[in-house]
Short mmCIF file of C-alpha atoms in Angstrom, two decimals:
data_model
loop_
_atom_site.label_atom_id
_atom_site.label_comp_id
_atom_site.label_asym_id
_atom_site.label_seq_id
_atom_site.Cartn_x
_atom_site.Cartn_y
_atom_site.Cartn_z
CA UNK A 1 46.90 -12.84 -49.08
CA UNK A 2 48.63 -13.41 -52.43
CA UNK A 3 48.86 -10.59 -54.98
CA UNK A 4 49.85 -11.05 -58.62
CA UNK A 5 49.71 -9.45 -62.07
CA UNK A 6 48.25 -11.45 -64.94
CA UNK A 7 49.83 -11.06 -68.36
CA UNK A 8 46.83 -12.74 -69.99
CA UNK A 9 43.19 -12.74 -68.87
CA UNK A 10 42.45 -15.73 -66.62
CA UNK A 11 40.18 -16.77 -63.78
CA UNK A 12 36.45 -17.05 -63.38
CA UNK A 13 35.72 -14.13 -61.07
CA UNK A 14 36.35 -10.59 -62.20
CA UNK A 15 35.87 -7.14 -60.68
CA UNK A 16 35.68 -4.27 -63.16
CA UNK A 17 36.17 -0.73 -61.89
CA UNK A 18 34.28 1.82 -63.99
CA UNK A 19 33.45 5.49 -63.65
CA UNK A 20 30.62 5.80 -66.20
CA UNK A 21 28.10 3.76 -68.15
CA UNK A 22 30.16 3.96 -71.35
CA UNK A 23 32.86 1.78 -69.79
CA UNK A 24 30.45 -1.17 -70.01
CA UNK A 25 31.26 -1.41 -73.73
CA UNK A 26 34.87 -2.31 -72.79
CA UNK A 27 33.82 -5.45 -70.93
CA UNK A 28 33.58 -8.28 -73.51
CA UNK A 29 32.54 -10.75 -70.81
CA UNK A 30 29.12 -9.09 -70.62
CA UNK A 31 26.31 -9.88 -73.00
CA UNK A 32 24.14 -7.13 -74.47
CA UNK A 33 21.40 -8.01 -72.00
CA UNK A 34 23.80 -7.90 -69.07
CA UNK A 35 25.14 -4.52 -70.17
CA UNK A 36 21.58 -3.23 -70.33
CA UNK A 37 20.92 -4.57 -66.84
CA UNK A 38 24.10 -2.90 -65.54
CA UNK A 39 23.22 0.41 -67.23
CA UNK A 40 19.81 0.37 -65.57
CA UNK A 41 21.45 -0.28 -62.17
CA UNK A 42 23.88 2.60 -62.72
CA UNK A 43 21.01 4.90 -63.65
CA UNK A 44 19.40 3.92 -60.36
CA UNK A 45 22.62 5.08 -58.63
CA UNK A 46 23.83 1.62 -57.67
CA UNK A 47 27.60 1.61 -57.27
CA UNK A 48 28.12 -2.12 -56.74
CA UNK A 49 26.62 -4.59 -59.18
CA UNK A 50 26.91 -8.39 -59.29
CA UNK A 51 26.24 -10.43 -62.42
CA UNK A 52 26.05 -14.21 -61.96
CA UNK A 53 26.98 -16.07 -65.14
CA UNK A 54 26.52 -19.53 -63.60
CA UNK A 55 30.14 -20.61 -63.41
CA UNK A 56 31.72 -17.23 -62.96
CA UNK A 57 30.84 -13.96 -61.29
CA UNK A 58 31.28 -10.49 -62.74
CA UNK A 59 31.40 -7.61 -60.25
CA UNK A 60 31.10 -3.97 -61.27
CA UNK A 61 32.29 -1.13 -59.05
CA UNK A 62 31.22 2.36 -60.07
CA UNK A 63 33.65 5.01 -58.79
CA UNK A 64 32.14 8.40 -58.08
CA UNK A 65 34.39 11.36 -57.44
CA UNK A 66 34.12 12.99 -54.03
CA UNK A 67 35.22 16.51 -53.06
CA UNK A 68 38.85 15.40 -52.87
CA UNK A 69 40.80 12.52 -54.38
CA UNK A 70 41.71 11.16 -50.96
CA UNK A 71 38.00 10.91 -50.09
CA UNK A 72 37.36 9.11 -53.37
CA UNK A 73 40.14 6.64 -52.62
CA UNK A 74 38.77 5.98 -49.14
CA UNK A 75 35.44 5.15 -50.75
CA UNK A 76 37.35 2.65 -52.89
CA UNK A 77 38.92 1.03 -49.81
CA UNK A 78 35.52 0.68 -48.19
CA UNK A 79 34.14 -0.76 -51.42
CA UNK A 80 36.98 -3.29 -51.35
CA UNK A 81 35.85 -4.35 -47.87
CA UNK A 82 32.34 -4.89 -49.23
CA UNK A 83 33.65 -6.99 -52.10
CA UNK A 84 35.77 -9.09 -49.74
CA UNK A 85 32.60 -9.95 -47.84
CA UNK A 86 30.85 -10.91 -51.08
CA UNK A 87 33.78 -13.09 -52.17
CA UNK A 88 33.85 -14.91 -48.86
CA UNK A 89 30.09 -15.38 -48.81
CA UNK A 90 30.33 -16.91 -52.29
CA UNK A 91 33.32 -19.05 -51.17
CA UNK A 92 35.54 -17.56 -53.88
CA UNK A 93 39.27 -18.20 -53.56
CA UNK A 94 40.47 -15.64 -56.10
CA UNK A 95 39.43 -12.60 -58.03
CA UNK A 96 40.87 -10.54 -60.91
CA UNK A 97 40.67 -6.74 -60.80
CA UNK A 98 40.39 -4.63 -63.98
CA UNK A 99 40.50 -0.85 -63.90
CA UNK A 100 38.51 0.87 -66.64
CA UNK A 101 38.20 4.15 -64.72
CA UNK A 102 40.30 7.29 -65.04
CA UNK A 103 41.48 6.91 -61.44
CA UNK A 104 44.68 4.84 -61.62
CA UNK A 105 44.88 4.25 -57.86
CA UNK A 106 41.37 2.78 -57.74
CA UNK A 107 42.58 -0.78 -58.32
CA UNK A 108 45.25 -0.47 -55.63
CA UNK A 109 42.93 0.97 -53.00
CA UNK A 110 40.06 -1.44 -53.68
CA UNK A 111 42.49 -4.35 -53.38
CA UNK A 112 43.92 -2.78 -50.21
CA UNK A 113 40.45 -2.59 -48.70
CA UNK A 114 39.77 -6.20 -49.68
CA UNK A 115 43.01 -7.45 -48.15
CA UNK A 116 42.63 -5.54 -44.89
CA UNK A 117 39.00 -6.59 -44.49
CA UNK A 118 40.01 -10.21 -45.14
CA UNK A 119 42.30 -10.35 -42.06
CA UNK A 120 41.33 -12.84 -39.35
CA UNK A 121 42.76 -13.72 -35.95
CA UNK A 122 41.72 -17.33 -35.39
CA UNK A 123 44.62 -18.69 -33.35
CA UNK A 124 42.42 -19.49 -30.35
CA UNK A 125 39.28 -20.60 -32.23
CA UNK A 126 38.61 -24.34 -32.23
CA UNK A 127 36.44 -23.87 -35.34
CA UNK A 128 39.11 -21.91 -37.20
CA UNK A 129 39.17 -24.18 -40.22
CA UNK A 130 35.42 -23.91 -40.66
CA UNK A 131 35.25 -20.11 -40.44
CA UNK A 132 38.47 -19.20 -42.30
CA UNK A 133 37.83 -16.79 -45.15
CA UNK A 134 37.95 -18.41 -48.59
CA UNK A 135 39.55 -15.48 -50.42
CA UNK A 136 43.27 -16.17 -50.85
CA UNK A 137 44.40 -14.38 -54.01
CA UNK A 138 43.88 -10.99 -55.65
CA UNK A 139 45.14 -10.70 -59.21
CA UNK A 140 45.31 -7.65 -61.45
CA UNK A 141 44.95 -7.21 -65.17
CA UNK A 142 48.38 -5.89 -66.19
CA UNK A 143 47.20 -2.33 -66.91
CA UNK A 144 45.60 -1.95 -63.48
CA UNK A 145 48.74 -1.78 -61.33
CA UNK A 146 52.53 -1.52 -61.62
CA UNK A 147 54.95 -4.08 -60.24
CA UNK A 148 56.25 -1.50 -57.76
CA UNK A 149 52.72 -0.81 -56.54
CA UNK A 150 52.02 -4.53 -56.26
CA UNK A 151 55.10 -5.01 -54.09
CA UNK A 152 54.14 -2.05 -51.90
CA UNK A 153 50.59 -3.34 -51.52
CA UNK A 154 51.75 -6.82 -50.54
CA UNK A 155 54.28 -5.59 -47.97
CA UNK A 156 51.88 -3.04 -46.48
CA UNK A 157 49.18 -5.68 -46.03
CA UNK A 158 51.70 -8.05 -44.42
CA UNK A 159 52.86 -5.33 -42.03
CA UNK A 160 49.32 -4.45 -40.99
CA UNK A 161 48.54 -8.13 -40.46
CA UNK A 162 51.61 -8.36 -38.18
CA UNK A 163 50.57 -5.27 -36.23
CA UNK A 164 46.98 -6.45 -35.79
CA UNK A 165 48.06 -9.91 -34.67
CA UNK A 166 50.42 -8.49 -32.04
CA UNK A 167 47.66 -6.31 -30.65
CA UNK A 168 45.16 -9.18 -30.66
CA UNK A 169 47.41 -11.53 -28.69
CA UNK A 170 46.48 -11.73 -24.97
CA UNK A 171 48.90 -11.09 -22.13
CA UNK A 172 49.06 -14.77 -21.22
CA UNK A 173 50.98 -15.17 -24.48
CA UNK A 174 52.35 -11.73 -25.32
CA UNK A 175 54.42 -10.71 -22.29
CA UNK A 176 57.13 -8.06 -22.64
CA UNK A 177 59.65 -10.88 -23.16
CA UNK A 178 57.51 -12.53 -25.84
CA UNK A 179 56.96 -9.17 -27.57
CA UNK A 180 60.74 -8.79 -27.83
CA UNK A 181 60.94 -12.30 -29.34
CA UNK A 182 58.22 -11.48 -31.86
CA UNK A 183 60.08 -8.33 -32.88
CA UNK A 184 63.31 -10.32 -33.19
CA UNK A 185 61.51 -12.69 -35.56
CA UNK A 186 60.28 -9.74 -37.64
CA UNK A 187 63.87 -8.52 -37.86
CA UNK A 188 65.08 -11.90 -39.11
CA UNK A 189 62.28 -12.08 -41.68
CA UNK A 190 62.78 -8.58 -43.05
CA UNK A 191 66.50 -7.99 -42.51
CA UNK A 192 66.89 -5.41 -39.75
CA UNK A 193 68.97 -5.61 -36.59
CA UNK A 194 67.29 -6.21 -33.23
CA UNK A 195 68.89 -5.80 -29.79
CA UNK A 196 66.93 -6.60 -26.62
CA UNK A 197 67.86 -5.24 -23.19
CA UNK A 198 66.71 -7.43 -20.31
CA UNK A 199 65.76 -6.26 -16.82
CA UNK A 200 69.34 -6.32 -15.50
CA UNK A 201 70.50 -4.14 -18.39
CA UNK A 202 67.55 -1.77 -17.92
CA UNK A 203 68.46 -1.50 -14.23
CA UNK A 204 72.11 -0.83 -15.16
CA UNK A 205 70.96 2.00 -17.43
CA UNK A 206 68.77 3.33 -14.58
CA UNK A 207 65.64 3.61 -16.70
CA UNK A 208 63.51 4.73 -13.79
CA UNK A 209 60.27 5.16 -15.69
CA UNK A 210 60.19 1.61 -17.08
CA UNK A 211 61.34 0.12 -13.78
CA UNK A 212 58.74 2.01 -11.74
CA UNK A 213 55.87 0.80 -13.91
CA UNK A 214 57.25 -2.75 -13.85
CA UNK A 215 57.43 -2.90 -10.03
CA UNK A 216 53.88 -4.23 -9.79
CA UNK A 217 54.66 -7.32 -11.87
CA UNK A 218 56.54 -10.58 -11.38
CA UNK A 219 57.32 -10.53 -15.12
CA UNK A 220 60.40 -8.61 -16.33
CA UNK A 221 60.41 -5.61 -18.67
CA UNK A 222 62.31 -5.42 -21.96
CA UNK A 223 63.71 -2.57 -24.04
CA UNK A 224 64.00 -3.45 -27.71
CA UNK A 225 66.14 -1.52 -30.18
CA UNK A 226 65.66 -2.05 -33.92
CA UNK A 227 67.87 -0.61 -36.64
CA UNK A 228 67.69 -0.60 -40.44
CA UNK A 229 70.57 1.05 -42.27
CA UNK A 230 70.99 0.16 -45.96
CA UNK A 231 74.11 1.07 -47.90
CA UNK A 232 72.48 4.00 -49.68
CA UNK A 233 70.58 6.42 -47.45
CA UNK A 234 69.20 9.91 -47.99
CA UNK A 235 69.06 11.06 -44.36
CA UNK A 236 72.29 12.25 -42.73
CA UNK A 237 71.01 11.49 -39.23
CA UNK A 238 68.64 8.67 -38.26
CA UNK A 239 64.89 8.84 -37.97
CA UNK A 240 63.83 7.29 -34.67
CA UNK A 241 60.46 5.63 -34.09
CA UNK A 242 59.25 5.01 -30.53
CA UNK A 243 56.32 2.75 -29.66
CA UNK A 244 54.61 2.38 -26.30
CA UNK A 245 54.84 -1.27 -25.25
CA UNK A 246 52.52 -1.63 -22.26
CA UNK A 247 51.48 -5.23 -22.97
CA UNK A 248 48.65 -4.93 -20.45
CA UNK A 249 47.43 -2.00 -18.39
CA UNK A 250 45.33 -2.48 -15.28
CA UNK A 251 45.97 1.12 -14.29
CA UNK A 252 48.19 -0.12 -11.46
CA UNK A 253 47.01 0.97 -8.02
CA UNK A 254 44.92 3.63 -9.81
CA UNK A 255 42.88 0.67 -11.01
CA UNK A 256 40.76 0.99 -14.14
CA UNK A 257 37.11 -0.05 -14.16
CA UNK A 258 36.67 -3.30 -16.12
CA UNK A 259 33.67 -2.58 -18.40
CA UNK A 260 34.75 -1.03 -21.71
CA UNK A 261 38.16 -0.18 -20.29
CA UNK A 262 40.42 -2.79 -18.71
CA UNK A 263 38.87 -5.58 -20.77
CA UNK A 264 40.73 -4.46 -23.90
CA UNK A 265 43.94 -3.19 -22.32
CA UNK A 266 45.97 -5.87 -24.08
CA UNK A 267 45.93 -3.27 -26.87
CA UNK A 268 47.99 -0.78 -24.84
CA UNK A 269 51.05 -1.95 -26.79
CA UNK A 270 49.56 -0.83 -30.13
CA UNK A 271 52.34 1.74 -30.54
CA UNK A 272 54.95 -1.00 -30.19
CA UNK A 273 53.08 -3.15 -32.72
CA UNK A 274 52.92 -0.22 -35.13
CA UNK A 275 56.59 0.78 -35.07
CA UNK A 276 57.91 -2.80 -35.17
CA UNK A 277 55.64 -3.66 -38.10
CA UNK A 278 56.70 -0.41 -39.77
CA UNK A 279 60.33 -1.54 -39.47
CA UNK A 280 59.34 -4.80 -41.16
CA UNK A 281 57.81 -2.87 -44.07
CA UNK A 282 60.68 -0.35 -44.28
CA UNK A 283 63.22 -3.14 -44.60
CA UNK A 284 61.10 -5.19 -47.01
CA UNK A 285 60.53 -2.14 -49.22
CA UNK A 286 64.23 -1.30 -48.97
CA UNK A 287 63.55 2.36 -48.32
CA UNK A 288 66.79 4.40 -48.54
CA UNK A 289 66.54 5.55 -44.93
CA UNK A 290 68.46 4.99 -41.72
CA UNK A 291 65.70 4.20 -39.24
CA UNK A 292 65.89 3.14 -35.59
CA UNK A 293 62.91 2.01 -33.53
CA UNK A 294 62.60 1.72 -29.75
CA UNK A 295 60.07 -0.28 -27.75
CA UNK A 296 59.99 -0.01 -23.93
CA UNK A 297 57.78 -2.88 -22.74
CA UNK A 298 56.19 -4.04 -19.48
CA UNK A 299 52.73 -4.54 -17.98
CA UNK A 300 51.24 -2.14 -15.46
CA UNK A 301 49.90 -4.18 -12.52
CA UNK A 302 48.92 -3.40 -8.90
CA UNK A 303 50.79 -6.29 -7.25
CA UNK A 304 54.25 -7.02 -5.88
CA UNK A 305 55.97 -3.77 -4.86
CA UNK A 306 53.81 -1.60 -7.11
CA UNK A 307 54.58 2.09 -7.34
CA UNK A 308 52.00 4.27 -5.64
CA UNK A 309 50.37 7.66 -6.11
CA UNK A 310 52.64 10.09 -4.29
CA UNK A 311 55.88 8.27 -5.13
CA UNK A 312 58.74 10.32 -6.56
CA UNK A 313 60.76 8.45 -9.20
CA UNK A 314 63.98 9.36 -10.98
CA UNK A 315 63.76 8.96 -14.73
CA UNK A 316 66.52 7.78 -17.09
CA UNK A 317 67.25 11.43 -17.87
CA UNK A 318 67.70 12.28 -14.16
CA UNK A 319 64.40 14.19 -14.06
CA UNK A 320 62.37 13.55 -10.90
CA UNK A 321 58.65 12.86 -11.32
CA UNK A 322 55.91 12.85 -8.72
CA UNK A 323 53.50 10.08 -9.64
CA UNK A 324 49.93 11.18 -8.87
CA UNK A 325 48.21 8.57 -11.03
CA UNK A 326 49.71 5.15 -11.76
CA UNK A 327 47.42 4.85 -14.78
CA UNK A 328 49.44 7.60 -16.46
CA UNK A 329 52.21 5.05 -16.97
CA UNK A 330 52.67 5.17 -20.73
CA UNK A 331 54.36 8.56 -20.62
CA UNK A 332 56.84 7.23 -18.03
CA UNK A 333 58.11 4.39 -20.22
CA UNK A 334 58.05 6.58 -23.33
CA UNK A 335 60.05 9.30 -21.57
CA UNK A 336 62.90 6.87 -20.92
CA UNK A 337 62.88 5.83 -24.58
CA UNK A 338 62.79 9.46 -25.77
CA UNK A 339 65.82 10.22 -23.61
CA UNK A 340 67.60 7.14 -25.01
CA UNK A 341 66.96 8.50 -28.53
CA UNK A 342 69.19 11.52 -27.81
CA UNK A 343 72.29 9.35 -28.23
CA UNK A 344 71.60 9.09 -31.96
CA UNK A 345 71.43 12.88 -32.52
CA UNK A 346 68.35 12.15 -34.64
CA UNK A 347 66.97 14.06 -37.58
CA UNK A 348 63.43 13.34 -36.41
CA UNK A 349 61.83 11.31 -33.61
CA UNK A 350 58.27 10.04 -33.93
CA UNK A 351 56.36 8.27 -31.16
CA UNK A 352 53.11 6.32 -31.32
CA UNK A 353 51.16 5.54 -28.18
CA UNK A 354 47.71 4.70 -26.88
CA UNK A 355 48.38 7.45 -24.40
CA UNK A 356 45.20 9.19 -23.28
CA UNK A 357 41.47 8.73 -23.11
CA UNK A 358 41.34 12.48 -23.65
CA UNK A 359 42.57 12.08 -27.23
CA UNK A 360 39.95 9.42 -27.92
CA UNK A 361 37.25 11.62 -26.38
CA UNK A 362 38.34 14.64 -28.43
CA UNK A 363 38.13 13.20 -31.95
CA UNK A 364 36.91 9.63 -31.51
CA UNK A 365 37.74 6.93 -34.04
CA UNK A 366 38.05 9.32 -36.96
CA UNK A 367 41.71 10.29 -36.75
CA UNK A 368 44.88 10.65 -34.71
CA UNK A 369 45.67 13.42 -32.25
CA UNK A 370 49.19 14.69 -32.85
CA UNK A 371 51.52 17.42 -31.61
CA UNK A 372 55.20 18.13 -31.65
CA UNK A 373 58.21 20.32 -32.31
CA UNK A 374 59.06 19.14 -35.83
CA UNK A 375 59.42 21.76 -38.53
CA UNK A 376 56.27 22.97 -40.29
CA UNK A 377 57.37 21.24 -43.51
CA UNK A 378 57.52 17.86 -41.77
CA UNK A 379 54.15 18.47 -40.12
CA UNK A 380 52.63 19.27 -43.52
CA UNK A 381 54.13 16.09 -44.97
CA UNK A 382 52.54 14.09 -42.16
CA UNK A 383 49.18 15.77 -42.83
CA UNK A 384 49.47 15.00 -46.54
CA UNK A 385 50.29 11.36 -45.81
CA UNK A 386 47.42 11.16 -43.34
CA UNK A 387 45.03 12.47 -45.96
CA UNK A 388 46.30 10.16 -48.72
CA UNK A 389 45.86 7.13 -46.48
CA UNK A 390 42.73 8.47 -44.78
CA UNK A 391 44.44 8.19 -41.41
CA UNK A 392 43.91 11.86 -40.74
CA UNK A 393 45.65 14.02 -38.18
CA UNK A 394 44.35 16.63 -35.75
CA UNK A 395 47.24 18.72 -34.40
CA UNK A 396 46.90 20.01 -30.84
CA UNK A 397 48.98 22.95 -29.51
CA UNK A 398 51.91 22.61 -27.13
CA UNK A 399 51.48 26.00 -25.44
CA UNK A 400 53.67 26.75 -22.42
CA UNK A 401 50.63 27.12 -20.18
CA UNK A 402 49.96 23.39 -20.48
CA UNK A 403 53.45 22.76 -19.16
CA UNK A 404 52.62 24.85 -16.09
CA UNK A 405 49.94 22.28 -15.24
CA UNK A 406 52.70 19.70 -14.70
CA UNK A 407 54.51 21.70 -12.03
CA UNK A 408 54.74 20.31 -8.50
CA UNK A 409 56.38 21.46 -5.28
CA UNK A 410 58.34 18.30 -4.51
CA UNK A 411 59.76 17.17 -7.88
CA UNK A 412 60.69 18.44 -11.32
CA UNK A 413 57.38 17.29 -12.84
CA UNK A 414 54.21 15.45 -11.95
CA UNK A 415 52.84 12.81 -14.30
CA UNK A 416 49.34 14.23 -14.75
CA UNK A 417 48.16 17.74 -15.45
CA UNK A 418 44.64 17.90 -14.14
CA UNK A 419 41.12 17.67 -15.59
CA UNK A 420 41.64 19.76 -18.73
CA UNK A 421 43.73 19.23 -21.87
CA UNK A 422 44.74 15.71 -20.88
CA UNK A 423 46.08 14.73 -24.30
CA UNK A 424 48.16 17.91 -24.44
CA UNK A 425 49.58 17.75 -20.92
CA UNK A 426 50.65 14.17 -21.71
CA UNK A 427 52.41 15.53 -24.78
CA UNK A 428 54.00 18.33 -22.76
CA UNK A 429 55.32 15.72 -20.33
CA UNK A 430 56.97 13.85 -23.22
CA UNK A 431 58.33 17.08 -24.72
CA UNK A 432 60.39 17.61 -21.56
CA UNK A 433 62.52 14.58 -22.49
CA UNK A 434 63.29 15.69 -26.05
CA UNK A 435 65.89 18.02 -27.52
CA UNK A 436 65.35 17.20 -31.20
CA UNK A 437 62.60 17.60 -33.81
CA UNK A 438 59.80 15.41 -32.52
CA UNK A 439 56.22 14.36 -33.25
CA UNK A 440 53.82 12.57 -30.92
CA UNK A 441 50.85 10.56 -32.21
CA UNK A 442 48.19 9.56 -29.70
CA UNK A 443 46.40 6.56 -31.24
CA UNK A 444 44.18 5.76 -28.25
CA UNK A 445 40.95 6.28 -30.20
CA UNK A 446 41.88 4.29 -33.31
CA UNK A 447 44.14 1.39 -32.34
CA UNK A 448 41.43 -1.11 -31.41
CA UNK A 449 37.96 -1.63 -32.87
CA UNK A 450 35.17 -3.19 -30.82
CA UNK A 451 33.08 -3.59 -33.98
CA UNK A 452 33.95 -3.94 -37.67
CA UNK A 453 34.50 -0.55 -39.31
CA UNK A 454 34.85 -0.84 -43.08
CA UNK A 455 38.17 -2.56 -43.74
CA UNK A 456 39.15 -2.45 -40.06
CA UNK A 457 38.25 -5.77 -38.48
CA UNK A 458 37.34 -6.27 -34.81
CA UNK A 459 40.42 -5.98 -32.58
CA UNK A 460 43.73 -4.40 -33.50
CA UNK A 461 43.54 -2.08 -36.51
CA UNK A 462 47.12 -1.10 -37.33
CA UNK A 463 45.72 2.42 -37.79
CA UNK A 464 48.51 4.93 -38.42
CA UNK A 465 50.86 2.44 -40.02
CA UNK A 466 49.92 3.32 -43.60
CA UNK A 467 50.26 7.02 -42.79
CA UNK A 468 53.75 6.48 -41.36
CA UNK A 469 54.90 4.36 -44.31
CA UNK A 470 53.55 6.94 -46.75
CA UNK A 471 55.44 9.68 -44.90
CA UNK A 472 58.69 7.69 -45.00
CA UNK A 473 58.23 6.75 -48.67
CA UNK A 474 57.97 10.47 -49.50
CA UNK A 475 60.68 11.54 -47.05
CA UNK A 476 63.19 13.96 -48.52
CA UNK A 477 61.14 14.50 -51.67
CA UNK A 478 59.79 17.88 -52.67
#
């Protein structure tokens, strides 16, 4: 998607954002009769109006204030998704957005919704050319958006496209090795450093969690380290992002059922897609932050010399873990990465993972389950960012009693906690491998859509990426 600012009015197709009937007088492209028609539609509580002028189309979007500004802006994003569908149905290639409302961010968020809804993954479709969306360009009247906002919008959309595409790729293309190559390409495109550890190096480091999960596969694991450190930074110690990179999860010997479960487990690397695409955006936006990202990657299969329920494995940290469910593998690979992060003496560590069905069951597709040991100020900043981007957070407690559920007689920990509090006991397992301020985001319920939801297309969503970028853009600011 191309974004641009027009210094002079141009183009045939225009979208005017208004917040009352009086704004119609500021649209010279409308005749008196058309303004009357639009006023009647507004009186009938229509919020989206199309006027066909036989050669060009005029779209009107009425913005109504909700209880909070962030709810109003989410309505704008969803409206943008609706307008993208209209543009593509009409085979329009471009549109110009004008903002005549009092809400400055309306133009940005409507365009954001249009761009995200316009995403397609057609790599494996033989009819791709025929079904490709027509909309290619979104332009803004110069008062509707700033150059800085335009740049942010463009980079954010690119990053989400990258994340969605990674999630949508099947395992027969996106192995752990290929994921590392894709991340390396992102680093070259955006300007951040990428180092990839192969299986021999992972074995040398004795990353027992990654190696145990990988035992069921003939394909090797990878451990990818990304780093962005510009000359001017505001954080004294690095921020570390960790993303779960299980490129496919069968459940291992604790095999998943196929219907509505294993059939979309290519998305179990959504955390890896999120943090690597975030690094792309961070570097492209030139945020003044030292950021490191870690992606432990493998598939979880039941073949070869697969680890079994009852096995005791030694983690990278030296902690011994009794494996009672091989489908609780994500926390094993993440734990090795969280221990690796200690070498940086980080200011904050943030992990994203499709970790538990319990998180998805608790709050569904409406937000992200989170928990952690970060300071209250950081947690509030995350909540604020989640609200602004409508990628909302539900914080769960990390009470000591949940840690007791991970106790076992024959090892330091077991990898599951029982039938209750599954999202929290997974978080308590991860907490064991941290000694720094840390936040865990369980994106299991939001990372993949089986049906179109507003501006989230079918497949990978990139959900959580905008929240993270918003948090980092505001990092260190009062």
